[in-house]
Amino acid sequence: QVQVVESGGGLVQPGGSLRLSCAASGSIFSIYAMGWYRQAPGKQREPVAGIASGGTPNYVDSVKGRFTIPRDNAKNTLYLQMNSLKPEDTAVYYCNAIISSISDRRRETYWGQGTQVTVSS
């Protein structure tokens, strides 16, 4: 089985920092892209940051200069390092990955279960 799991959400004060983790596991043949999305109550799910294999990181304007997406390829893990957090960053954060398995090498999209990030004083 191939699965993607997020962790690291929680409550943080404005101006604080938080690091989320997204770990892909299972019989993975190749990971083509990984990224982060978020969804606030009453709002549409939106992309936050992502990177394709062999590409460069992309960030939405609202998080540029504050968020980064370090990778640990040996652990098949993508992080979302969030600094200078604002109340408007409050949302459920989801990890997305495009992965092919060893048994079936067709590309499939996987989503994590989501992790809540709340920025409040």
CSV table of C-alpha atoms in Angstrom, one decimal:
chain,number,residue,atom,x,y,z
A,1,GLN,CA,0.0,0.0,0.0
A,2,VAL,CA,1.0,3.6,-0.7
A,3,GLN,CA,-0.1,6.2,1.7
A,4,VAL,CA,0.6,9.8,2.7
A,5,VAL,CA,0.4,11.0,6.2
A,6,GLU,CA,0.6,14.6,7.6
A,7,SER,CA,1.6,15.5,11.2
A,8,GLY,CA,2.7,18.5,13.2
A,9,GLY,CA,-0.4,20.7,13.4
A,10,GLY,CA,-1.4,22.6,16.5
A,11,LEU,CA,-2.0,26.0,18.1
A,12,VAL,CA,0.5,28.8,17.7
A,13,GLN,CA,0.5,32.5,18.5
A,14,PRO,CA,0.7,35.1,15.7
A,15,GLY,CA,4.3,35.6,14.7
A,16,GLY,CA,5.2,32.1,15.7
A,17,SER,CA,6.5,29.1,13.8
A,18,LEU,CA,5.3,25.6,13.1
A,19,ARG,CA,6.7,22.8,11.0
A,20,LEU,CA,4.4,20.2,9.3
A,21,SER,CA,5.6,16.9,8.0
A,22,CYS,CA,4.3,14.8,5.1
A,23,ALA,CA,5.6,11.3,4.8
A,24,ALA,CA,4.9,9.0,1.9
A,25,SER,CA,5.3,5.3,2.5
A,26,GLY,CA,4.7,1.9,1.0
A,27,SER,CA,5.8,0.2,-2.2
A,28,ILE,CA,6.8,3.4,-4.0
A,29,PHE,CA,8.4,3.3,-7.4
A,30,SER,CA,8.6,7.0,-7.9
A,31,ILE,CA,7.4,10.3,-6.5
A,32,TYR,CA,6.7,12.8,-9.2
A,33,ALA,CA,5.5,15.8,-7.2
A,34,MET,CA,4.5,16.7,-3.6
A,35,GLY,CA,2.8,19.8,-2.3
A,36,TRP,CA,0.7,21.4,0.4
A,37,TYR,CA,-2.9,22.7,0.3
A,38,ARG,CA,-5.0,24.3,2.9
A,39,GLN,CA,-8.7,24.9,3.5
A,40,ALA,CA,-10.2,27.4,5.9
A,41,PRO,CA,-13.9,27.2,7.0
A,42,GLY,CA,-16.2,28.5,4.3
A,43,LYS,CA,-13.4,28.8,1.8
A,44,GLN,CA,-12.2,26.7,-1.2
A,45,ARG,CA,-9.2,24.5,-0.8
A,46,GLU,CA,-6.2,26.3,-2.2
A,47,PRO,CA,-2.6,25.4,-3.0
A,48,VAL,CA,0.1,26.7,-0.7
A,49,ALA,CA,3.4,25.3,-2.0
A,50,GLY,CA,4.7,22.4,-4.0
A,51,ILE,CA,7.5,21.0,-6.0
A,52,ALA,CA,7.8,18.5,-8.9
A,53,SER,CA,10.7,16.1,-9.2
A,54,GLY,CA,13.6,17.9,-10.8
A,55,GLY,CA,11.8,21.2,-10.5
A,56,THR,CA,12.0,24.3,-8.3
A,57,PRO,CA,9.6,25.1,-5.4
A,58,ASN,CA,6.5,27.1,-6.0
A,59,TYR,CA,4.7,29.3,-3.4
A,60,VAL,CA,1.5,31.3,-3.5
A,61,ASP,CA,2.1,35.0,-3.0
A,62,SER,CA,0.4,35.1,0.4
A,63,VAL,CA,3.1,32.8,1.9
A,64,LYS,CA,6.2,33.8,-0.1
A,65,GLY,CA,9.1,34.8,2.3
A,66,ARG,CA,7.4,33.1,5.2
A,67,PHE,CA,6.9,29.4,4.2
A,68,THR,CA,9.4,27.0,2.8
A,69,ILE,CA,9.2,23.3,1.8
A,70,PRO,CA,12.4,21.5,2.8
A,71,ARG,CA,12.7,17.8,1.6
A,72,ASP,CA,14.2,14.7,3.0
A,73,ASN,CA,14.4,12.4,0.0
A,74,ALA,CA,15.8,9.5,1.9
A,75,LYS,CA,12.6,9.5,4.1
A,76,ASN,CA,10.2,10.4,1.3
A,77,THR,CA,9.2,13.3,3.4
A,78,LEU,CA,8.2,16.9,2.5
A,79,TYR,CA,8.0,19.5,5.2
A,80,LEU,CA,6.2,22.8,5.4
A,81,GLN,CA,8.1,25.2,7.5
A,82,MET,CA,5.8,28.1,8.5
A,83,ASN,CA,7.3,31.3,10.0
A,84,SER,CA,5.8,34.6,10.9
A,85,LEU,CA,2.3,33.0,11.1
A,86,LYS,CA,-0.8,35.1,10.8
A,87,PRO,CA,-4.3,34.4,11.9
A,88,GLU,CA,-5.3,34.1,8.3
A,89,ASP,CA,-3.1,31.1,8.0
A,90,THR,CA,-5.5,29.2,10.1
A,91,ALA,CA,-6.8,26.2,8.2
A,92,VAL,CA,-6.6,22.5,7.7
A,93,TYR,CA,-3.5,21.7,5.9
A,94,TYR,CA,-3.3,18.7,3.5
A,95,CYS,CA,-0.4,17.0,1.8
A,96,ASN,CA,-0.7,16.0,-1.8
A,97,ALA,CA,1.6,13.6,-3.7
A,98,ILE,CA,1.7,12.1,-7.2
A,99,ILE,CA,3.1,8.6,-6.9
A,100,SER,CA,3.6,5.5,-8.9
A,101,SER,CA,3.8,2.1,-7.0
A,102,ILE,CA,6.1,-0.8,-7.8
A,103,SER,CA,3.3,-3.1,-8.7
A,104,ASP,CA,1.4,-0.5,-10.8
A,105,ARG,CA,3.5,2.2,-12.2
A,106,ARG,CA,0.6,4.4,-13.3
A,107,ARG,CA,0.7,7.8,-11.6
A,108,GLU,CA,-1.9,8.3,-8.9
A,109,THR,CA,-2.8,11.2,-6.7
A,110,TYR,CA,-2.7,10.7,-2.9
A,111,TRP,CA,-4.0,13.0,-0.2
A,112,GLY,CA,-3.2,13.0,3.5
A,113,GLN,CA,-5.9,13.1,6.2
A,114,GLY,CA,-5.2,16.8,7.0
A,115,THR,CA,-3.8,18.5,10.1
A,116,GLN,CA,-5.3,21.5,11.8
A,117,VAL,CA,-3.2,24.7,12.2
A,118,THR,CA,-4.7,27.4,14.4
A,119,VAL,CA,-3.0,30.8,14.7
A,120,SER,CA,-4.5,32.7,17.6
A,121,SER,CA,-3.5,34.7,20.6
